[in-house]
Coordinates of C-alpha atoms in Angstrom, one line a residue:
M1 CA 0.0 0.0 0.0
P2 CA 1.3 3.5 -0.6
Y3 CA 2.8 5.3 2.4
C4 CA 0.7 8.4 2.2
K5 CA -2.9 8.3 1.0
S6 CA -4.4 11.4 -0.4
I7 CA -7.5 12.9 1.3
V8 CA -9.7 11.9 -1.6
S9 CA -8.5 8.3 -1.4
A10 CA -9.0 8.2 2.3
I11 CA -12.6 9.3 1.8
L12 CA -13.2 6.8 -1.0
D13 CA -11.8 4.0 1.1
R14 CA -14.0 5.1 4.0
A15 CA -16.8 2.7 3.4
L16 CA -14.6 -0.3 3.7
R17 CA -12.6 1.0 6.6
R18 CA -15.7 1.9 8.6
T19 CA -16.9 -1.7 8.6
S20 CA -13.6 -2.8 10.1
S21 CA -12.7 0.1 12.3
F22 CA -14.1 -1.6 15.4
L23 CA -12.2 -4.8 14.6
V24 CA -9.0 -2.8 14.1
F25 CA -9.5 -1.2 17.5
I26 CA -10.0 -4.6 19.1
L27 CA -6.9 -5.8 17.3
L28 CA -4.9 -2.9 18.7
L29 CA -6.0 -3.6 22.2
T30 CA -5.3 -7.3 21.7
I31 CA -1.8 -6.6 20.6
A32 CA -1.2 -4.4 23.6
T33 CA -2.8 -6.9 26.0
P34 CA 0.5 -8.5 27.2
A35 CA 1.7 -5.3 28.7
M36 CA -1.7 -4.2 29.8
A37 CA -2.2 -7.4 31.8
A38 CA -0.1 -5.9 34.6
A39 CA -2.1 -2.7 34.5
P40 CA -5.9 -3.3 34.4
D41 CA -6.7 0.5 34.6
T42 CA -5.0 1.1 31.2
I43 CA -8.0 0.2 29.1
S44 CA -10.2 2.6 31.1
T45 CA -7.6 5.3 30.5
L46 CA -7.6 4.6 26.8
T47 CA -11.4 4.7 26.5
K48 CA -11.5 8.0 28.2
M49 CA -10.0 9.5 25.1
P50 CA -8.3 12.8 26.3
I51 CA -8.4 14.0 22.7
V52 CA -12.2 14.5 23.1
K53 CA -11.7 16.7 26.2
M54 CA -9.0 18.7 24.5
K55 CA -11.3 19.3 21.5
A56 CA -14.1 20.4 23.8
A57 CA -11.8 22.8 25.7
F58 CA -10.6 24.1 22.3
N59 CA -14.2 24.8 21.1
K60 CA -14.9 26.7 24.3
R61 CA -12.4 29.4 23.4
G62 CA -14.9 31.0 21.0
A63 CA -15.5 30.9 17.3
D64 CA -13.0 33.7 16.4
V65 CA -10.2 32.3 18.4
C66 CA -10.7 28.8 17.1
R67 CA -10.9 30.0 13.5
K68 CA -7.7 32.0 14.0
M69 CA -5.8 29.1 15.5
S70 CA -7.1 26.6 12.9
S71 CA -5.8 28.9 10.2
E72 CA -2.4 29.1 12.0
V73 CA -2.2 25.3 12.3
R74 CA -3.2 24.6 8.7
P75 CA 0.2 25.6 7.0
Y76 CA 2.1 23.2 9.2
I77 CA -0.3 20.4 8.3
D78 CA 0.1 21.3 4.7
A79 CA 3.9 21.1 5.0
I80 CA 4.0 17.6 6.5
C81 CA 1.4 16.4 4.0
S82 CA 3.5 17.8 1.2
V83 CA 6.6 15.9 2.4
L84 CA 4.6 12.7 2.9
D85 CA 3.8 12.8 -0.9
S86 CA 7.6 12.3 -1.5
T87 CA 8.0 9.4 1.0
A88 CA 8.9 7.0 -1.8
I89 CA 12.0 9.1 -2.7
Y90 CA 13.3 9.2 0.9
D91 CA 12.6 5.5 1.3
A92 CA 14.6 4.8 -1.8
Q93 CA 17.5 6.9 -0.4
A94 CA 17.4 4.9 2.9
K95 CA 17.5 1.7 1.0
A96 CA 20.5 2.9 -1.0
R97 CA 22.4 3.7 2.2
I98 CA 21.6 0.2 3.6
D99 CA 22.6 -1.5 0.4
K100 CA 25.9 0.4 0.4
L101 CA 26.6 -0.7 4.0
E102 CA 25.7 -4.3 3.3
S103 CA 28.1 -4.3 0.3
R104 CA 30.8 -3.0 2.6
M105 CA 29.9 -5.6 5.2
A106 CA 30.7 -8.4 2.7
Q107 CA 34.2 -7.0 2.4
A108 CA 34.8 -6.5 6.2
S109 CA 37.3 -8.9 7.7
S110 CA 38.0 -7.9 11.3
P111 CA 35.4 -8.0 14.1
Q112 CA 36.0 -4.4 14.8
Q113 CA 35.1 -3.4 11.2
K114 CA 32.0 -5.6 11.4
Y115 CA 31.0 -4.1 14.7
E116 CA 31.2 -0.6 13.3
L117 CA 29.3 -1.5 10.1
W118 CA 26.6 -3.3 12.1
T119 CA 26.3 -0.2 14.3
M120 CA 25.7 1.9 11.2
L121 CA 23.2 -0.6 9.9
F122 CA 21.4 -0.6 13.3
D123 CA 21.1 3.2 13.1
E124 CA 19.4 2.8 9.6
Y125 CA 17.2 -0.2 10.6
A126 CA 16.2 1.4 13.9
R127 CA 14.2 3.9 11.8
L128 CA 12.6 1.2 9.6
S129 CA 11.5 -2.0 11.4
L130 CA 11.8 -3.9 14.6
K131 CA 13.1 -7.3 13.3
P132 CA 16.1 -6.1 11.1
A133 CA 17.1 -3.5 13.8
L134 CA 17.1 -6.3 16.5
D135 CA 19.0 -8.6 14.1
A136 CA 21.6 -5.8 13.6
A137 CA 21.9 -5.2 17.4
Q138 CA 22.5 -9.0 17.9
Q139 CA 25.1 -9.0 15.1
C140 CA 26.8 -6.1 16.9
E141 CA 26.8 -8.1 20.1
A142 CA 28.3 -11.1 18.3
A143 CA 31.1 -9.0 16.7
A144 CA 31.7 -7.2 20.0
L145 CA 32.2 -10.6 21.7
Q146 CA 34.8 -11.5 19.1
T147 CA 36.7 -8.3 19.9
G148 CA 36.8 -9.2 23.6
N149 CA 35.9 -5.5 24.5
Y150 CA 33.1 -5.7 27.1
S151 CA 32.2 -2.0 26.6
L152 CA 31.4 -2.8 23.0
V153 CA 29.3 -5.8 24.1
A154 CA 27.4 -3.6 26.6
Q155 CA 26.8 -1.0 23.9
A156 CA 25.4 -3.6 21.6
I157 CA 23.0 -4.8 24.4
L158 CA 22.0 -1.1 24.8
Y159 CA 21.0 -1.1 21.1
K160 CA 18.6 -4.0 21.9
V161 CA 17.3 -2.1 24.9
E162 CA 16.7 1.0 22.7
I163 CA 14.8 -0.9 20.0
Y164 CA 12.8 -2.9 22.6
T165 CA 11.9 0.3 24.4
N166 CA 10.8 2.1 21.2
C167 CA 8.5 -0.8 20.3
G168 CA 6.9 -1.1 23.7
F169 CA 8.6 -4.4 24.7
F170 CA 9.5 -3.0 28.1
R171 CA 10.0 -6.4 29.9
E172 CA 12.4 -7.5 27.3
A173 CA 14.2 -4.2 27.5
S174 CA 14.4 -4.4 31.2
E175 CA 15.8 -8.0 31.0
A176 CA 18.4 -7.0 28.5
L177 CA 19.4 -4.0 30.6
A178 CA 19.8 -6.3 33.6
T179 CA 22.5 -8.3 31.8
I180 CA 24.9 -5.4 31.6
D181 CA 27.6 -5.2 34.3
E182 CA 27.8 -1.4 34.6
E183 CA 31.0 -1.5 36.5
R184 CA 32.9 -3.1 33.7
C185 CA 31.9 -0.4 31.2
T186 CA 33.7 2.7 30.2
Q187 CA 32.2 6.0 31.3
P188 CA 30.6 6.8 27.8
V189 CA 28.9 3.4 27.9
R190 CA 27.8 3.9 31.5
I191 CA 26.3 7.3 30.5
N192 CA 24.5 5.5 27.6
Y193 CA 23.3 2.9 30.2
L194 CA 21.8 5.6 32.4
V195 CA 20.1 7.3 29.4
A196 CA 18.6 3.9 28.3
A197 CA 17.4 3.1 31.8
F198 CA 16.0 6.7 32.1
N199 CA 14.2 6.4 28.8
L200 CA 12.8 3.0 29.7
E201 CA 11.2 4.4 32.9
F202 CA 10.0 7.5 31.0
E203 CA 8.2 5.3 28.4
N204 CA 6.9 3.0 31.1
G205 CA 5.3 6.0 32.7
F206 CA 3.4 6.7 29.5
Y207 CA 2.4 3.2 28.8
F208 CA 1.1 2.3 32.3
P209 CA -1.2 4.5 34.5
R210 CA 0.9 7.0 36.3
R211 CA -1.2 6.9 39.5
M212 CA -1.2 3.1 39.6
S213 CA 1.0 3.2 42.6
T214 CA 1.9 5.8 45.2
P215 CA 4.4 7.3 45.2
N216 CA 5.1 7.6 41.5
V217 CA 7.8 4.9 41.1
Y218 CA 8.5 5.9 37.5
Y219 CA 9.4 9.4 38.5
Q220 CA 11.5 8.3 41.4
R221 CA 13.5 6.0 39.2
M222 CA 13.9 8.6 36.5
Q223 CA 15.0 11.1 39.2
A224 CA 17.6 8.6 40.5
Y225 CA 19.1 8.0 37.0
Y226 CA 19.1 11.8 36.5
L227 CA 21.1 12.4 39.7
Q228 CA 23.6 9.7 38.7
A229 CA 24.0 11.3 35.3
C230 CA 24.6 14.7 36.9
K231 CA 27.6 13.3 38.7
M232 CA 29.1 12.0 35.4
L233 CA 28.2 14.8 33.0
P234 CA 28.9 18.5 32.9
K235 CA 26.1 20.8 33.9
D236 CA 25.6 22.1 30.3
S237 CA 25.3 18.6 28.8
W238 CA 22.5 18.3 26.3
I239 CA 21.7 14.9 27.9
L240 CA 20.8 16.5 31.2
D241 CA 18.6 19.0 29.4
D242 CA 16.8 16.2 27.7
M243 CA 16.3 14.4 31.0
N244 CA 14.9 17.6 32.5
V245 CA 12.4 17.9 29.5
K246 CA 11.2 14.4 30.1
L247 CA 11.0 14.8 33.9
N248 CA 8.8 17.9 33.6
F249 CA 6.7 16.5 30.8
H250 CA 6.1 13.4 33.0
L251 CA 4.7 15.6 35.7
S252 CA 2.7 17.7 33.2
R253 CA 4.8 20.8 33.9
Y254 CA 4.6 21.7 30.2
A255 CA 5.8 25.4 30.5
E256 CA 9.0 24.3 32.4
A257 CA 9.5 21.5 29.9
V258 CA 9.3 24.0 27.0
K259 CA 12.1 26.0 28.5
W260 CA 14.4 23.0 28.8
S261 CA 13.4 21.9 25.2
K262 CA 14.4 25.3 23.8
R263 CA 17.7 25.1 25.7
L264 CA 18.2 21.6 24.4
L265 CA 17.6 22.5 20.7
K266 CA 20.2 25.3 20.9
K267 CA 22.8 22.7 21.7
L268 CA 21.9 20.1 19.2
S269 CA 23.0 20.1 15.6
P270 CA 20.1 19.9 13.0
T271 CA 21.9 17.0 11.5
S272 CA 22.2 15.0 14.7
D273 CA 20.1 11.8 15.2
Y274 CA 18.3 13.2 18.2
Y275 CA 17.3 16.5 16.7
P276 CA 13.9 15.3 15.4
N277 CA 13.1 13.8 18.8
A278 CA 13.9 17.1 20.5
L279 CA 11.7 19.0 18.1
G280 CA 8.8 16.5 18.7
N281 CA 9.1 16.8 22.5
L282 CA 8.9 20.6 22.3
G283 CA 5.8 20.2 20.1
Y284 CA 4.2 17.7 22.6
N285 CA 4.8 20.1 25.5
Y286 CA 3.2 23.0 23.5
M287 CA 0.3 20.7 22.9
G288 CA 0.0 20.1 26.6
M289 CA -0.2 23.9 27.0
C290 CA -2.9 23.9 24.4
E291 CA -0.8 26.1 22.2
Y292 CA -1.8 24.2 19.1
A293 CA -0.2 26.5 16.5
L294 CA 3.3 26.1 18.1
A295 CA 2.6 22.4 18.7
A296 CA 1.8 21.9 15.0
K297 CA 4.9 23.8 14.0
Y298 CA 7.4 21.7 16.0
I299 CA 5.6 18.4 15.5
S300 CA 5.5 18.9 11.8
L301 CA 9.2 19.9 11.7
S302 CA 10.0 16.7 13.7
G303 CA 7.9 14.6 11.3
I304 CA 9.4 16.2 8.2
E305 CA 13.0 15.5 9.5
E306 CA 12.1 11.9 10.2
I307 CA 10.4 11.3 6.8
R308 CA 13.4 12.8 5.0
R309 CA 15.6 10.3 6.9
G310 CA 13.5 7.5 5.7
S311 CA 12.1 6.7 9.2
K312 CA 8.9 4.7 10.0
E313 CA 9.3 5.1 13.8
Y314 CA 8.1 8.5 14.8
A315 CA 5.1 9.8 16.7
A316 CA 4.7 13.0 14.8
A317 CA 2.1 11.7 12.3
R318 CA -0.2 10.6 15.2
K319 CA 0.4 13.8 17.2
I320 CA -0.2 16.1 14.2
A321 CA -3.3 14.1 13.4
E322 CA -4.5 14.8 16.9
V323 CA -3.8 18.5 16.5
A324 CA -5.6 18.5 13.2
Y325 CA -8.6 16.8 14.8
I326 CA -8.7 19.2 17.8
T327 CA -8.6 22.2 15.5
G328 CA -11.4 20.9 13.2
D329 CA -9.5 19.4 10.2
V330 CA -11.1 15.9 10.5
T331 CA -10.3 14.9 6.9
R332 CA -6.5 15.3 7.2
S333 CA -6.6 14.1 10.7
Y334 CA -8.0 10.8 9.4
M335 CA -5.4 10.6 6.7
L336 CA -2.5 11.3 9.1
I337 CA -3.7 8.8 11.7
N338 CA -3.8 6.2 8.9
V339 CA -0.2 7.1 8.1
A340 CA 0.7 6.5 11.7
M341 CA -1.1 3.2 11.6
H342 CA 0.8 2.2 8.5
N343 CA 4.1 3.1 10.1
A344 CA 3.2 1.0 13.2
E345 CA 2.4 -1.9 10.9
V346 CA 5.7 -1.5 9.0
F347 CA 7.7 -1.1 12.2
H348 CA 5.8 -3.7 14.2
S349 CA 5.6 -1.4 17.1
R350 CA 3.3 -2.5 19.9
Y351 CA 3.9 0.8 21.6
R352 CA 2.7 2.8 18.6
Y353 CA -0.4 0.6 18.2
S354 CA -1.4 1.4 21.8
E355 CA -0.9 5.1 21.3
I356 CA -2.9 5.2 18.1
A357 CA -5.7 3.2 19.8
V358 CA -6.3 6.2 22.1
S359 CA -7.2 8.6 19.3
Y360 CA -8.1 6.4 16.3
P361 CA -11.7 5.3 17.3
K362 CA -12.9 8.9 17.8
I363 CA -11.2 10.2 14.7
D364 CA -12.6 7.3 12.8
S365 CA -16.1 7.9 14.2
D366 CA -16.0 11.6 13.4
M367 CA -14.6 10.9 9.9
Y368 CA -17.5 8.5 9.3
A369 CA -20.0 11.2 10.5
F370 CA -18.3 13.7 8.2
V371 CA -18.5 11.4 5.2
Q372 CA -22.1 10.7 6.0
K373 CA -22.8 14.4 6.2
Q374 CA -21.0 15.0 2.9
R375 CA -22.9 12.1 1.4
M376 CA -26.2 13.5 2.6
R377 CA -25.2 16.9 1.1
L378 CA -24.2 15.1 -2.1
F379 CA -27.6 13.4 -2.2
V380 CA -29.4 16.6 -1.5
G381 CA -27.3 18.3 -4.2
F382 CA -28.1 15.5 -6.6
G383 CA -31.7 15.8 -5.7
V384 CA -31.7 19.6 -6.3
L385 CA -29.7 19.0 -9.5
A386 CA -32.2 16.4 -10.7
I387 CA -35.1 18.8 -10.0
V388 CA -33.3 21.6 -11.8
V389 CA -32.6 19.2 -14.7
M390 CA -36.3 18.2 -14.8
L391 CA -37.4 21.8 -14.7
L392 CA -34.8 22.7 -17.4
C393 CA -36.0 19.8 -19.6
G394 CA -39.6 21.0 -19.1
A395 CA -38.6 24.5 -20.0
I396 CA -36.8 23.3 -23.0
L397 CA -39.8 21.2 -24.1
K398 CA -42.1 24.2 -23.6
V399 CA -39.7 26.4 -25.6
V400 CA -39.6 23.8 -28.3
R401 CA -43.4 23.6 -28.4
Q402 CA -43.6 27.4 -28.4
S403 CA -41.0 27.5 -31.1
R404 CA -42.9 25.1 -33.3
K405 CA -46.1 27.1 -32.7
L406 CA -44.3 30.3 -33.6
H407 CA -42.9 28.6 -36.6
R408 CA -46.4 27.6 -37.7
Q409 CA -47.7 31.0 -37.1
K410 CA -44.8 32.5 -38.9
S411 CA -45.4 30.2 -41.9
L412 CA -49.1 31.2 -41.8
I413 CA -48.2 34.9 -41.6
E414 CA -45.7 34.5 -44.4
H415 CA -48.4 32.7 -46.4
Q416 CA -50.9 35.5 -45.6
V417 CA -48.3 38.1 -46.5
E418 CA -47.6 36.4 -49.8
S419 CA -51.3 36.1 -50.4
L420 CA -51.8 39.8 -49.6
S421 CA -48.8 40.6 -51.8
D422 CA -50.5 38.7 -54.7
K423 CA -53.7 40.5 -54.0
S424 CA -51.9 43.8 -53.9
R425 CA -50.3 43.1 -57.2
Q426 CA -53.7 42.1 -58.6
I427 CA -55.1 45.3 -57.2
E428 CA -52.2 47.3 -58.7
D429 CA -52.8 45.5 -62.0
I430 CA -56.6 46.2 -61.8
N431 CA -55.9 49.8 -60.9
A432 CA -53.5 50.0 -63.9
R433 CA -56.1 48.5 -66.1
L434 CA -58.8 50.8 -64.7
L435 CA -56.5 53.7 -65.2
E436 CA -55.8 52.6 -68.7
A437 CA -59.5 52.0 -69.3
G438 CA -60.3 55.4 -68.0
H439 CA -57.7 56.9 -70.3
I440 CA -59.1 55.0 -73.2
K441 CA -62.6 56.1 -72.2
E442 CA -61.5 59.7 -72.1
A443 CA -59.7 59.5 -75.4
V444 CA -62.6 57.6 -77.1
L445 CA -65.2 60.0 -75.7
G446 CA -63.2 63.0 -76.8
Q447 CA -62.8 61.6 -80.3
L448 CA -66.5 60.6 -80.5
I449 CA -67.5 64.1 -79.5
V450 CA -65.1 65.7 -82.1
A451 CA -66.2 63.2 -84.7
S452 CA -69.9 63.8 -83.9
A453 CA -69.4 67.6 -84.1
N454 CA -67.6 67.3 -87.5
H455 CA -70.3 64.9 -88.7
Q456 CA -73.1 67.3 -87.6
S457 CA -71.4 70.2 -89.3
A458 CA -70.9 68.2 -92.5
I459 CA -74.6 67.1 -92.4
E460 CA -75.8 70.7 -91.9
K461 CA -73.6 71.8 -94.8
L462 CA -74.9 69.0 -97.0
R463 CA -78.5 69.8 -96.0
K464 CA -78.1 73.4 -97.0
E465 CA -76.5 72.5 -100.4
V466 CA -79.2 70.0 -101.1
L467 CA -81.9 72.6 -100.3
R468 CA -80.2 75.1 -102.5
R469 CA -80.0 72.6 -105.4
L470 CA -83.6 71.6 -104.9
T471 CA -84.6 75.3 -104.9
I472 CA -83.0 75.9 -108.2
K473 CA -84.1 72.5 -109.4
D474 CA -80.6 71.5 -110.2
Y475 CA -81.2 67.8 -110.0
D476 CA -78.1 66.7 -111.8
G477 CA -75.9 68.8 -109.6
L478 CA -77.6 67.2 -106.6
R479 CA -76.0 63.9 -107.4
A480 CA -72.6 65.6 -107.7
V481 CA -73.2 67.2 -104.3
F482 CA -73.5 63.7 -102.7
D483 CA -70.4 62.5 -104.5
Q484 CA -68.3 65.5 -103.4
Q485 CA -69.3 65.1 -99.7
R486 CA -66.6 62.4 -99.1
G487 CA -64.1 63.9 -96.8
E488 CA -62.7 63.6 -93.3
A489 CA -66.1 64.2 -91.7
F490 CA -67.6 61.2 -93.4
D491 CA -64.4 59.0 -93.2
T492 CA -65.0 56.7 -90.2
L493 CA -61.6 55.0 -90.6
Y494 CA -59.9 58.3 -90.5
S495 CA -61.5 59.1 -87.1
L496 CA -60.7 55.6 -85.9
D497 CA -57.1 55.9 -86.8
N498 CA -56.9 59.3 -85.0
M499 CA -58.3 57.8 -81.9
L500 CA -56.0 54.8 -82.0
L501 CA -52.9 56.9 -82.5
M502 CA -53.9 59.1 -79.6
L503 CA -54.1 55.9 -77.4
Y504 CA -51.1 54.1 -78.8
P505 CA -48.8 56.6 -80.5
D506 CA -46.0 54.0 -81.2
F507 CA -48.4 51.2 -82.1
P508 CA -47.1 50.7 -85.7
E509 CA -43.5 50.3 -84.6
K510 CA -44.3 48.0 -81.6
F511 CA -46.7 45.9 -83.8
N512 CA -44.0 45.4 -86.4
S513 CA -41.5 44.3 -83.7
L514 CA -43.7 41.2 -83.2
L515 CA -43.3 40.1 -86.9
H516 CA -40.5 38.7 -88.9
E517 CA -38.5 41.4 -90.5
E518 CA -39.5 40.5 -94.0
N519 CA -43.2 40.6 -93.1
R520 CA -43.1 44.0 -91.5
V521 CA -45.1 46.8 -93.3
M522 CA -45.6 50.5 -92.6
P523 CA -48.7 52.6 -93.5
R524 CA -48.6 54.6 -96.7
S525 CA -48.0 58.3 -96.5
D526 CA -51.8 59.0 -96.8
E527 CA -52.6 56.3 -94.1
R528 CA -52.0 56.1 -90.4
F529 CA -52.6 52.4 -90.0
T530 CA -52.6 49.4 -92.3
T531 CA -55.6 47.2 -92.3
E532 CA -53.7 44.6 -90.2
M533 CA -52.6 47.2 -87.7
R534 CA -56.1 48.6 -87.4
I535 CA -57.5 45.1 -86.7
F536 CA -55.0 44.3 -84.0
A537 CA -55.2 47.8 -82.5
L538 CA -58.9 47.2 -82.0
I539 CA -58.1 43.8 -80.4
R540 CA -55.7 45.7 -78.1
L541 CA -58.5 48.1 -77.3
G542 CA -60.6 45.1 -76.2
I543 CA -62.7 44.3 -79.3
T544 CA -61.8 40.6 -79.8
K545 CA -64.8 39.0 -81.5
N546 CA -64.5 38.7 -85.3
D547 CA -68.1 39.9 -85.8
D548 CA -67.5 43.0 -83.7
L549 CA -64.3 43.7 -85.7
A550 CA -66.1 43.2 -89.0
R551 CA -68.9 45.6 -88.1
S552 CA -66.4 48.2 -86.7
L553 CA -64.3 48.2 -89.9
N554 CA -67.1 47.4 -92.4
Y555 CA -65.4 44.2 -93.5
S556 CA -66.7 40.7 -93.8
V557 CA -65.9 38.1 -91.1
N558 CA -63.9 36.1 -93.5
T559 CA -61.7 39.1 -94.3
I560 CA -61.0 39.6 -90.6
K561 CA -60.1 36.0 -90.2
S562 CA -57.9 36.1 -93.3
Y563 CA -56.0 39.2 -92.0
K564 CA -55.5 37.6 -88.5
T565 CA -54.2 34.4 -89.9
R566 CA -51.8 36.2 -92.2
V567 CA -50.4 38.2 -89.2
L568 CA -50.1 35.2 -86.9
N569 CA -48.2 33.3 -89.6
A570 CA -45.7 36.1 -89.9
S571 CA -45.3 36.5 -86.1
L572 CA -42.1 35.8 -84.2
Y573 CA -44.0 34.1 -81.4
E574 CA -46.7 31.5 -80.9
K575 CA -50.3 32.6 -80.8
D576 CA -50.7 32.9 -77.0
E577 CA -47.3 34.6 -76.6
F578 CA -48.1 37.0 -79.5
Y579 CA -51.4 38.1 -77.9
K580 CA -49.7 38.4 -74.5
R581 CA -47.0 40.7 -76.0
L582 CA -49.7 42.6 -78.0
M583 CA -51.6 43.3 -74.8
A584 CA -48.4 44.6 -73.2

């Protein structure tokens, strides 16, 4: 499994984890049972879950204070989460260091060289897992025995004590420590012996109830080892500062422990092996003071240093998870507590299992409630979205229907507009025809009036001449009078031609344009129209029946038909097209 799960992955895996969280908790307690057997009050201490009380106290500070502190804590959580994403790189670097040491081990010949190499391998394995670290410590002891140097043997045993203590095997650590003859050791090894014994009592004081016995035997033993160390070390030794940090922390004197922690950090090099532990202890003390922003700062720095060294044995992930939980960041608290759980599994640390068991159930429970709340919000959101989609689909359907209705209405309107346009054109055509008919009527009426007047004048003149001839009894001259009275006043064709020319001034030219060129004719100089032109001019005027044309021109019907046939044969167009153009 990957070392660091993202927040999203943690949430997605939540369903499976929830079903097994109770079993996991039982498993943790089962693993821790051998040590708890001697301390029946431990389970009740675990189930009290101090983290719940710390969160309740944090929430009582007021919304503004909580919000400010949460915002101050967040960057430090971001920092350690960012480094966790690069865990694979640091793990690969640790493996490369181990591979290099193992290759050198194959070339080592003397017990002293092997001891030194196994010591370096122990330092690497002590960050990774219990079994290889314990094997390395045992190999150190075997090589030290070959050298015959008891101080080296004692130091190798102290390596086993260290790894036993870190993993919560306090009985085994105590038994290993008891095998060392302190008097035979050099002073540096004796100092290391006091430190190992002090740390064992310190961790025992965490693992078992502090008030199990009165007086506090753990504190008394720690104090005794501290006094022994004071006799062997200078007063400004960082080891004494570290002991003072732990003594005060054990008694919950967090402010005093913070002072000693700051003093300790000034003396340690950032590259030293103990530097991350000192950072973490300072953070834990700030956490005891409920200064969560400072606690998150130093705990995250401690965790980052451990991660960069490839370590899997550190409490920073659990502690920063608790800080995140207290300050309201449940999601990343759950992710970080799972990182701590993974580290405990990899390292096989019974001690870390028991520590995680204090906080894990509550974080797990709150994470489940958070996921359920998010799921409910998601369901509500999906419900609202579904309603919106349904409303949107209904709106779209209504719009489509309205669009179709509008399209039909538009088509109907366009059809009506087209129909009105046709009627308008028809009306315009009728108006043009009426206008033309009115013009024709005016022209014909004028010509008729003029022709009637001329005809009346000619009749009156003829009557007078006839009376005069009758008076003088000039009967022969009377015949001549009638023969002489043939002029414009009695020439109906002349009047008809004048009327047609008034209506259609360019009729002869337009009429000839409808005929083949060789069939075109023009009136003589004493004529205005040819007979053909006169017939078709009357047709243009609206007199279309052959009988009407024959009476109007004083021709026979056959003569009219003959002229019409002759013209149609000479036309450039078919009959219907010819008449259409004639009417135009």
